[in-house]
Coordinates of C-alpha atoms in Angstrom, one line a residue:
Chain A
X1 CA 86.7 -116.1 -135.9
X2 CA 89.0 -116.3 -132.9
X3 CA 88.2 -116.2 -129.2
X4 CA 90.5 -114.1 -127.0
X5 CA 91.1 -113.9 -123.3
X6 CA 92.3 -110.7 -121.5
X7 CA 95.0 -111.4 -118.9
X8 CA 93.6 -111.9 -115.4
X9 CA 96.4 -109.5 -114.3
X10 CA 95.0 -106.6 -116.3
X11 CA 93.1 -103.9 -114.4
X12 CA 91.1 -101.4 -116.5
X13 CA 89.9 -98.1 -115.1
X14 CA 87.0 -96.0 -116.3
X15 CA 89.5 -93.5 -117.8
X16 CA 91.1 -96.1 -120.0
X17 CA 94.2 -96.5 -117.9
X18 CA 95.5 -100.1 -117.9
X19 CA 97.7 -101.6 -115.2
X20 CA 99.3 -105.0 -115.4
X21 CA 99.5 -106.2 -111.8
X22 CA 102.2 -108.9 -112.4
X23 CA 104.6 -106.7 -114.4
X24 CA 103.9 -103.1 -113.2
X25 CA 103.5 -101.9 -116.8
X26 CA 100.8 -99.3 -117.5
X27 CA 99.2 -98.1 -120.7
X28 CA 96.4 -95.8 -121.8
X29 CA 93.9 -96.6 -124.4
X30 CA 91.2 -94.5 -126.2
X31 CA 87.5 -95.0 -125.9
X32 CA 87.4 -97.6 -128.7
X33 CA 90.3 -99.5 -127.1
X34 CA 88.5 -99.5 -123.7
X35 CA 85.3 -100.6 -125.4
X36 CA 87.0 -103.6 -127.0
X37 CA 88.9 -104.6 -123.8
X38 CA 85.8 -104.3 -121.6
X39 CA 83.9 -106.6 -124.0
X40 CA 86.8 -109.1 -124.1
X41 CA 86.8 -109.1 -120.3
X42 CA 83.1 -110.1 -120.5
X43 CA 84.2 -113.0 -122.7
X44 CA 82.4 -111.7 -125.8
X45 CA 83.5 -113.3 -129.1
X46 CA 85.1 -111.4 -131.9
X47 CA 81.9 -111.6 -133.9
X48 CA 79.9 -110.1 -131.1
X49 CA 82.5 -107.3 -130.5
X50 CA 82.6 -106.4 -134.2
X51 CA 78.8 -106.1 -134.2
X52 CA 78.9 -104.0 -131.1
X53 CA 81.6 -101.8 -132.6
X54 CA 79.6 -101.1 -135.7
X55 CA 76.6 -100.0 -133.6
X56 CA 78.4 -98.1 -131.0
X57 CA 80.7 -96.1 -133.2
X58 CA 78.6 -96.0 -136.4
X59 CA 81.2 -97.6 -138.6
X60 CA 80.9 -100.3 -141.3
X61 CA 82.0 -103.9 -140.6
X62 CA 85.2 -103.7 -142.6
X63 CA 86.4 -100.7 -140.7
X64 CA 85.5 -102.4 -137.4
X65 CA 87.4 -105.5 -138.5
X66 CA 90.5 -103.5 -139.4
X67 CA 90.5 -101.6 -136.2
X68 CA 89.9 -104.7 -134.1
X69 CA 92.7 -106.7 -135.8
X70 CA 95.1 -103.8 -135.4
X71 CA 94.3 -103.4 -131.7
X72 CA 94.4 -107.1 -131.0
X73 CA 97.9 -107.3 -132.6
X74 CA 99.0 -104.6 -130.2
X75 CA 97.5 -106.4 -127.2
X76 CA 99.0 -109.7 -128.2
X77 CA 102.5 -108.1 -128.6
X78 CA 102.2 -106.6 -125.1
X79 CA 101.0 -110.0 -123.8
X80 CA 97.8 -108.4 -122.5
X81 CA 95.7 -110.9 -124.3
X82 CA 95.9 -114.5 -125.5
X83 CA 94.1 -116.4 -128.2
X84 CA 92.1 -119.3 -126.9
Chain B
X1 CA 113.0 -98.3 -75.7
X2 CA 116.0 -97.1 -77.8
X3 CA 116.7 -98.3 -81.3
X4 CA 119.9 -97.3 -83.0
X5 CA 119.8 -97.2 -86.8
X6 CA 122.6 -96.8 -89.4
X7 CA 122.4 -95.8 -93.1
X8 CA 121.0 -92.3 -92.6
X9 CA 122.6 -91.0 -95.8
X10 CA 119.7 -89.9 -98.0
X11 CA 121.5 -88.4 -101.0
X12 CA 121.3 -89.5 -104.6
X13 CA 122.2 -93.1 -103.6
X14 CA 120.1 -93.2 -100.4
X15 CA 120.6 -95.5 -97.5
X16 CA 117.7 -97.5 -96.0
X17 CA 118.0 -95.9 -92.5
X18 CA 115.4 -93.1 -92.9
X19 CA 112.7 -95.3 -94.5
X20 CA 113.4 -98.0 -91.8
X21 CA 112.8 -95.4 -89.1
X22 CA 109.7 -94.1 -90.8
X23 CA 108.3 -97.7 -90.8
X24 CA 109.1 -98.2 -87.2
X25 CA 107.5 -94.9 -86.2
X26 CA 104.5 -95.5 -88.5
X27 CA 103.6 -98.7 -86.7
X28 CA 102.0 -96.6 -84.0
X29 CA 103.2 -99.1 -81.5
X30 CA 106.8 -97.8 -81.0
X31 CA 107.4 -95.9 -77.8
X32 CA 110.9 -94.7 -77.5
X33 CA 113.7 -93.0 -79.2
X34 CA 115.6 -93.5 -82.4
X35 CA 119.4 -93.0 -82.2
X36 CA 121.3 -92.4 -85.4
X37 CA 124.7 -94.0 -86.0
X38 CA 126.6 -92.1 -88.6
X39 CA 129.7 -92.7 -90.7
X40 CA 129.6 -89.1 -92.0
X41 CA 128.8 -85.9 -90.3
X42 CA 126.4 -84.8 -93.1
X43 CA 124.1 -87.8 -93.2
X44 CA 120.7 -86.0 -93.5
X45 CA 118.8 -88.4 -91.2
X46 CA 120.8 -87.0 -88.3
X47 CA 119.4 -83.5 -88.9
X48 CA 115.8 -84.6 -89.2
X49 CA 113.9 -83.9 -86.0
X50 CA 111.1 -86.3 -86.8
X51 CA 113.5 -89.1 -87.6
X52 CA 116.3 -89.1 -84.9
X53 CA 116.5 -87.9 -81.4
X54 CA 120.3 -88.0 -81.2
X55 CA 123.0 -89.2 -83.5
X56 CA 126.6 -90.3 -83.0
X57 CA 129.5 -90.6 -85.3
X58 CA 131.0 -94.1 -85.5
X59 CA 134.1 -95.4 -87.3
X60 CA 133.9 -97.6 -90.4
X61 CA 134.2 -101.3 -89.4
X62 CA 137.0 -101.5 -92.0
X63 CA 139.1 -99.3 -89.7
X64 CA 139.2 -102.1 -87.2
X65 CA 136.5 -104.1 -85.6
X66 CA 137.8 -103.5 -82.1
X67 CA 137.6 -99.7 -82.3
X68 CA 134.2 -100.1 -84.0
X69 CA 132.9 -102.2 -81.1
X70 CA 134.5 -99.9 -78.5
X71 CA 132.7 -96.9 -79.9
X72 CA 129.4 -98.7 -79.9
X73 CA 130.0 -99.9 -76.3
X74 CA 130.9 -96.3 -75.3
X75 CA 127.7 -94.9 -76.8
X76 CA 125.7 -97.7 -75.2
X77 CA 127.3 -96.9 -71.7
X78 CA 125.0 -93.8 -71.4
X79 CA 122.3 -94.4 -74.1
X80 CA 121.4 -98.0 -73.0
X81 CA 120.5 -99.1 -76.5
X82 CA 118.0 -102.0 -76.8
X83 CA 118.4 -102.8 -80.5
X84 CA 120.9 -101.8 -83.2
X85 CA 119.4 -102.0 -86.7
X86 CA 122.2 -102.0 -89.3
X87 CA 121.1 -101.3 -92.8
X88 CA 124.2 -101.1 -95.0
X89 CA 126.0 -104.0 -96.8
X90 CA 129.5 -102.9 -95.9
X91 CA 128.8 -103.1 -92.1
X92 CA 126.9 -106.4 -91.9
X93 CA 129.9 -108.7 -91.6
X94 CA 131.0 -106.6 -88.6
X95 CA 127.6 -106.6 -86.9
X96 CA 127.2 -110.3 -87.6
X97 CA 130.6 -111.0 -86.0
X98 CA 129.8 -108.7 -83.1
X99 CA 126.2 -109.9 -82.5
X100 CA 127.2 -112.0 -79.5
X101 CA 129.3 -109.3 -77.8
X102 CA 126.5 -106.7 -78.4
X103 CA 124.0 -109.1 -76.9
X104 CA 126.2 -109.3 -73.8
X105 CA 125.9 -105.5 -73.6
X106 CA 122.1 -105.9 -73.7
X107 CA 121.9 -104.8 -77.4
X108 CA 119.8 -107.0 -79.7
X109 CA 120.3 -107.3 -83.4
X110 CA 118.6 -109.0 -86.3
X111 CA 121.4 -109.8 -88.8
X112 CA 122.3 -112.7 -91.0
X113 CA 124.9 -115.1 -89.8
X114 CA 128.4 -115.1 -91.3
X115 CA 127.6 -118.3 -93.2
X116 CA 124.4 -116.7 -94.7
X117 CA 126.3 -113.6 -95.7
X118 CA 129.0 -115.7 -97.5
X119 CA 126.5 -118.0 -99.2
X120 CA 124.6 -115.1 -100.8
X121 CA 127.9 -113.4 -101.9
X122 CA 128.1 -112.5 -105.6
X123 CA 130.8 -115.1 -106.1
X124 CA 128.7 -117.9 -104.5
X125 CA 125.3 -117.0 -105.7
X126 CA 125.4 -119.2 -108.9
X127 CA 126.3 -122.3 -106.9
X128 CA 123.6 -121.6 -104.3
X129 CA 121.0 -121.2 -107.1
X130 CA 122.1 -124.3 -108.9
X131 CA 121.8 -126.4 -105.7
X132 CA 118.3 -125.0 -105.0
X133 CA 116.9 -125.1 -108.5
X134 CA 116.7 -121.4 -108.9
X135 CA 117.5 -119.8 -112.2
X136 CA 120.6 -117.6 -112.1
X137 CA 122.8 -116.2 -114.9
X138 CA 125.8 -118.5 -115.6
X139 CA 129.1 -117.0 -114.3
X140 CA 132.8 -117.5 -113.8
X141 CA 135.0 -116.1 -111.1
X142 CA 137.9 -114.4 -112.9
X143 CA 141.0 -113.9 -110.9
X144 CA 143.1 -112.7 -113.9
X145 CA 142.5 -110.9 -117.1
X146 CA 143.7 -114.1 -118.8
X147 CA 140.4 -115.8 -117.9
X148 CA 138.7 -113.5 -120.4
X149 CA 140.7 -115.1 -123.2
X150 CA 139.1 -118.4 -122.7
X151 CA 135.5 -117.8 -121.7
X152 CA 133.4 -121.0 -121.6
X153 CA 130.8 -121.6 -124.3
X154 CA 128.0 -120.6 -121.9
X155 CA 129.4 -117.1 -121.9
X156 CA 128.8 -115.4 -125.2
X157 CA 129.0 -111.6 -125.6
X158 CA 127.5 -109.4 -124.3
X159 CA 128.5 -110.4 -120.8
X160 CA 128.2 -108.6 -117.5
X161 CA 131.5 -107.6 -115.7
X162 CA 130.8 -107.3 -111.9
X163 CA 132.9 -106.2 -109.0
X164 CA 133.0 -108.5 -106.0
X165 CA 131.0 -105.9 -103.9
X166 CA 129.6 -103.2 -106.2
X167 CA 129.3 -102.1 -109.8
X168 CA 128.4 -103.9 -113.0
X169 CA 129.0 -103.1 -116.6
X170 CA 127.7 -104.8 -119.8
X171 CA 130.6 -105.6 -122.1
X172 CA 129.8 -106.3 -125.8
X173 CA 133.2 -107.6 -126.8
X174 CA 136.6 -108.6 -125.5
X175 CA 138.0 -105.1 -125.6
X176 CA 135.2 -103.7 -123.5
X177 CA 135.4 -106.7 -121.1
X178 CA 139.1 -106.3 -120.5
X179 CA 138.7 -102.5 -120.0
X180 CA 136.0 -103.0 -117.4
X181 CA 137.9 -105.8 -115.8
X182 CA 140.9 -103.6 -115.2
X183 CA 138.8 -100.7 -114.0
X184 CA 136.8 -102.9 -111.6
X185 CA 139.9 -104.7 -110.3
X186 CA 141.7 -101.5 -109.5
X187 CA 138.5 -100.1 -107.7
X188 CA 137.2 -103.1 -105.8
X189 CA 140.0 -105.7 -106.1
X190 CA 139.8 -109.3 -107.3
X191 CA 138.1 -111.6 -108.2
X192 CA 135.8 -110.2 -110.9
X193 CA 132.6 -111.9 -111.8
X194 CA 131.9 -112.5 -115.5
X195 CA 128.2 -113.2 -115.8
X196 CA 125.9 -114.2 -118.6
X197 CA 123.8 -111.2 -119.8
X198 CA 120.0 -111.9 -119.5
X199 CA 117.9 -109.6 -121.5
X200 CA 114.6 -108.6 -119.9
X201 CA 112.8 -106.5 -117.3
X202 CA 114.1 -106.2 -113.8
X203 CA 112.0 -106.8 -110.7
X204 CA 112.8 -106.5 -107.0
X205 CA 111.5 -108.1 -103.9
X206 CA 111.9 -106.8 -100.4
X207 CA 111.6 -109.5 -97.8
X208 CA 112.1 -110.4 -94.1
X209 CA 113.2 -113.8 -92.8
X210 CA 112.8 -114.9 -89.3
X211 CA 116.0 -117.0 -89.3
X212 CA 114.1 -120.3 -89.1
X213 CA 113.1 -120.5 -92.8
X214 CA 109.9 -118.5 -92.7
X215 CA 109.4 -115.4 -94.8
X216 CA 107.6 -113.0 -92.5
X217 CA 106.8 -110.8 -95.5
X218 CA 107.7 -110.2 -99.1
X219 CA 106.6 -107.4 -101.4
X220 CA 107.5 -107.3 -105.1
X221 CA 108.0 -104.2 -107.1
X222 CA 109.0 -102.8 -110.5
X223 CA 111.1 -99.7 -110.9
X224 CA 109.3 -97.0 -112.8
X225 CA 112.0 -94.4 -113.0
X226 CA 115.7 -95.1 -112.8
X227 CA 118.4 -92.4 -112.4
X228 CA 121.6 -92.3 -114.4
X229 CA 123.2 -94.0 -111.3
X230 CA 120.8 -96.9 -111.7
X231 CA 118.8 -96.0 -108.6
X232 CA 115.0 -96.4 -108.6
X233 CA 113.4 -93.0 -107.8
X234 CA 109.9 -94.3 -108.4
X235 CA 108.4 -97.8 -108.3
X236 CA 105.2 -99.7 -108.1
X237 CA 104.1 -102.8 -106.1
X238 CA 103.2 -105.8 -108.3
X239 CA 101.9 -109.2 -107.7
X240 CA 103.4 -112.3 -109.3
X241 CA 103.0 -115.5 -107.4
X242 CA 106.1 -117.0 -109.0
X243 CA 108.3 -114.2 -108.0
X244 CA 107.1 -114.4 -104.4
X245 CA 107.4 -118.2 -104.4
X246 CA 111.0 -118.0 -105.5
X247 CA 111.7 -115.4 -102.8
X248 CA 110.2 -117.6 -100.1
X249 CA 112.3 -120.5 -101.4
X250 CA 115.5 -118.4 -101.0
X251 CA 114.6 -117.5 -97.5
X252 CA 113.8 -121.1 -96.6
X253 CA 117.0 -122.4 -98.3
X254 CA 119.2 -119.9 -96.4
X255 CA 117.1 -119.8 -93.2
X256 CA 117.6 -116.1 -93.8
X257 CA 117.6 -113.8 -90.7
X258 CA 116.7 -110.2 -91.3
X259 CA 115.8 -108.0 -94.1
X260 CA 116.8 -108.7 -97.7
X261 CA 116.3 -107.5 -101.2
X262 CA 116.2 -110.0 -104.1
X263 CA 116.9 -108.6 -107.6
X264 CA 115.5 -110.6 -110.5
X265 CA 115.4 -110.3 -114.3
X266 CA 112.5 -111.7 -116.2
X267 CA 114.0 -113.2 -119.4
X268 CA 112.4 -111.6 -122.4
X269 CA 111.9 -114.6 -124.6
X270 CA 110.9 -117.2 -122.1
X271 CA 109.3 -115.2 -119.2
X272 CA 111.5 -117.1 -116.6
X273 CA 112.8 -115.3 -113.6
X274 CA 116.6 -115.3 -113.0
X275 CA 118.0 -114.2 -109.6
X276 CA 120.7 -111.6 -110.1
X277 CA 121.6 -110.7 -106.5
X278 CA 120.7 -111.1 -102.9
X279 CA 121.3 -107.9 -101.0
X280 CA 121.6 -108.8 -97.3
X281 CA 119.6 -105.8 -95.9
X282 CA 116.4 -103.9 -96.6
X283 CA 116.6 -101.6 -99.7
X284 CA 116.1 -97.9 -99.6
X285 CA 112.6 -98.4 -101.1
X286 CA 111.5 -100.5 -98.1
X287 CA 109.0 -97.8 -97.2
X288 CA 106.9 -98.9 -100.2
X289 CA 106.3 -102.2 -98.4
X290 CA 105.1 -100.2 -95.4
X291 CA 102.8 -98.2 -97.6
X292 CA 101.4 -101.3 -99.3
X293 CA 100.5 -102.9 -95.9
X294 CA 103.6 -104.8 -94.8
X295 CA 105.5 -102.9 -92.2
X296 CA 108.7 -105.0 -92.5
X297 CA 110.9 -102.6 -90.6
X298 CA 108.7 -102.8 -87.5
X299 CA 108.3 -106.6 -87.9
X300 CA 112.1 -106.8 -88.0
X301 CA 112.3 -104.8 -84.8
X302 CA 109.8 -107.2 -83.2
X303 CA 111.9 -110.2 -84.3
X304 CA 115.1 -108.6 -83.0
X305 CA 113.3 -108.3 -79.6
X306 CA 112.5 -112.0 -79.7
X307 CA 108.8 -111.5 -80.3
X308 CA 106.8 -114.2 -82.2
X309 CA 105.0 -112.7 -85.1
X310 CA 102.7 -114.1 -87.8
X311 CA 103.7 -113.7 -91.5
X312 CA 102.0 -111.1 -93.6
X313 CA 99.6 -112.7 -96.0
X314 CA 99.1 -110.0 -98.6
X315 CA 99.7 -106.4 -99.7
X316 CA 98.2 -103.8 -101.9
X317 CA 99.2 -104.0 -105.5
X318 CA 99.6 -100.8 -107.5
X319 CA 101.0 -98.6 -104.7
X320 CA 103.7 -96.3 -106.0
X321 CA 106.6 -94.6 -104.3
X322 CA 108.0 -91.4 -105.7
X323 CA 111.3 -90.3 -104.2
X324 CA 112.1 -86.6 -103.8
X325 CA 114.9 -84.5 -102.3
X326 CA 114.3 -81.8 -99.8
X327 CA 116.7 -79.2 -98.5
X328 CA 117.1 -79.0 -94.7
X329 CA 118.3 -75.7 -93.3
X330 CA 120.2 -76.1 -90.1
X331 CA 122.6 -74.0 -87.9
X332 CA 126.3 -74.4 -88.2
X333 CA 126.2 -75.3 -84.5
X334 CA 124.7 -78.7 -85.3
X335 CA 127.4 -79.5 -87.8
X336 CA 130.0 -78.3 -85.2
X337 CA 128.6 -80.6 -82.6
X338 CA 128.7 -83.7 -84.7
X339 CA 132.1 -82.8 -86.1
X340 CA 133.8 -81.9 -82.8
X341 CA 131.9 -83.9 -80.2
X342 CA 130.6 -86.7 -82.4
X343 CA 127.0 -86.2 -81.2
X344 CA 124.1 -84.3 -82.7
X345 CA 121.0 -83.6 -80.6
X346 CA 117.5 -83.0 -81.9
X347 CA 115.8 -83.4 -78.5

C-alpha cells in the first residue's frame, strides 16, 4: 500500500473548502473527501484510512478502496497530493 | 502635504490612481490633500469627494513635453505640490525625463530612470531575462511581415503577436499571425514582437523597489475572474516563495525605483515560472496588497519624500479583491468647471 503526502500549501476548512496557497486555486469536497484529506494530513497510511472509512461510513473494504483510489487519482491530477 | 495623482480613470480598464489614493489615505498617517491630474474630464476619481480634493486637466505628454511641464508648473504655482505620483505607463517616460525639473520646483517623484524603463521594455525583456537567468518566452523583434516567413526553430505555432506598447494575440498559424501583425502594426506601429506561447496559469506580483536594489514589498496574486478585455475583476493573494524570489531578483537586477507589476506564466508541464512582462507602475489591483498588509502606495510616498523605510516581511494569503462599478450622480456644473476652467473642486 502506498503512502501519500498532502501538499503543505493546502488549507482545508471545516466546511470542506480547499485553498491552495501557492496557486490560488480553490475546490470543495464532500464529507468523505474531507475525511480522507484530514487523515492524510495527519500522515495516516492508506491501510489505516481504509479501515477508518469502513468504520466511519459503514461500508465494506472494497467500496472504501474504490472510493479512495478514485479520490486519490483526482488529488494527484490536481497536484494536491504526492506519493511518497 | 499635497500629493498629486494621475490615472483616476476607473472604467472597465481602470487606472491605478484611485486604489493608490485609497492606500495612501488608509495608512492613517497621511495628513494633507490629494490633487487629481486628469487627461479626461470624465475620469471618475475626480468626482469622488473621498478620493480627491481638487483635480486639474493636464495635456497628454505626447502632445509635447514642454507644454506638459508648463501645465504642471502652472498648477504647482498655486497648489504647491509636494509629490506627484504618476500611475500610467504612457506618461512615465515624460515624468522620468522631467523628474529633475520637477524637483527644482519642489515636487518629488518616485519614478524609474529612463534606462530602467528601456531595459524592461517588451522588446528588451528577453535579453534582460537571459542575462539574469530568469525564464522568459523566446521572442524575435519583427520589423517587417517578411520576418514571419522565416521564424526561427524556437518559434513554433501557436505564437503570441504583441504590440510594442499594448495588446497581444495568440496566432495558431501563419495566416493568423500575418493578420494580427498587420492589425497591430497599423494600431501601435513597428516593431512587432513575435513571442513563444507558453501554456499555463498566469500569476502577477505587485512590487515596490527603493532604487537601490531592495524590494520594499511584493505581493503575489492569481486572477479569479477575468473580463472579456482580459482585466482581472477578482483576484486572491497567494504565497509562492519562488515567485517572490524571482520578483526580488528583478528589482535587484534593475535597481528598480518605484512601483511595478510583474506578469508571469507557470508552464503547465514543468511548473517553471516565465516572466511575460514588467509593467513600470502599480497595477489597478494594488489595493489588494494594502488589504493583505503591505501598504505599497503609502510606502512609495514615503520613499518619494526621501524617508528610509524597512521592507515588508509578509502578507496575508487568501485575501480576495472583488471589483465593482458604482454610479456617481453629479451636477452638470462640475463637468462644466473641469471642461471650461480645467479644475474640479470637491472641497
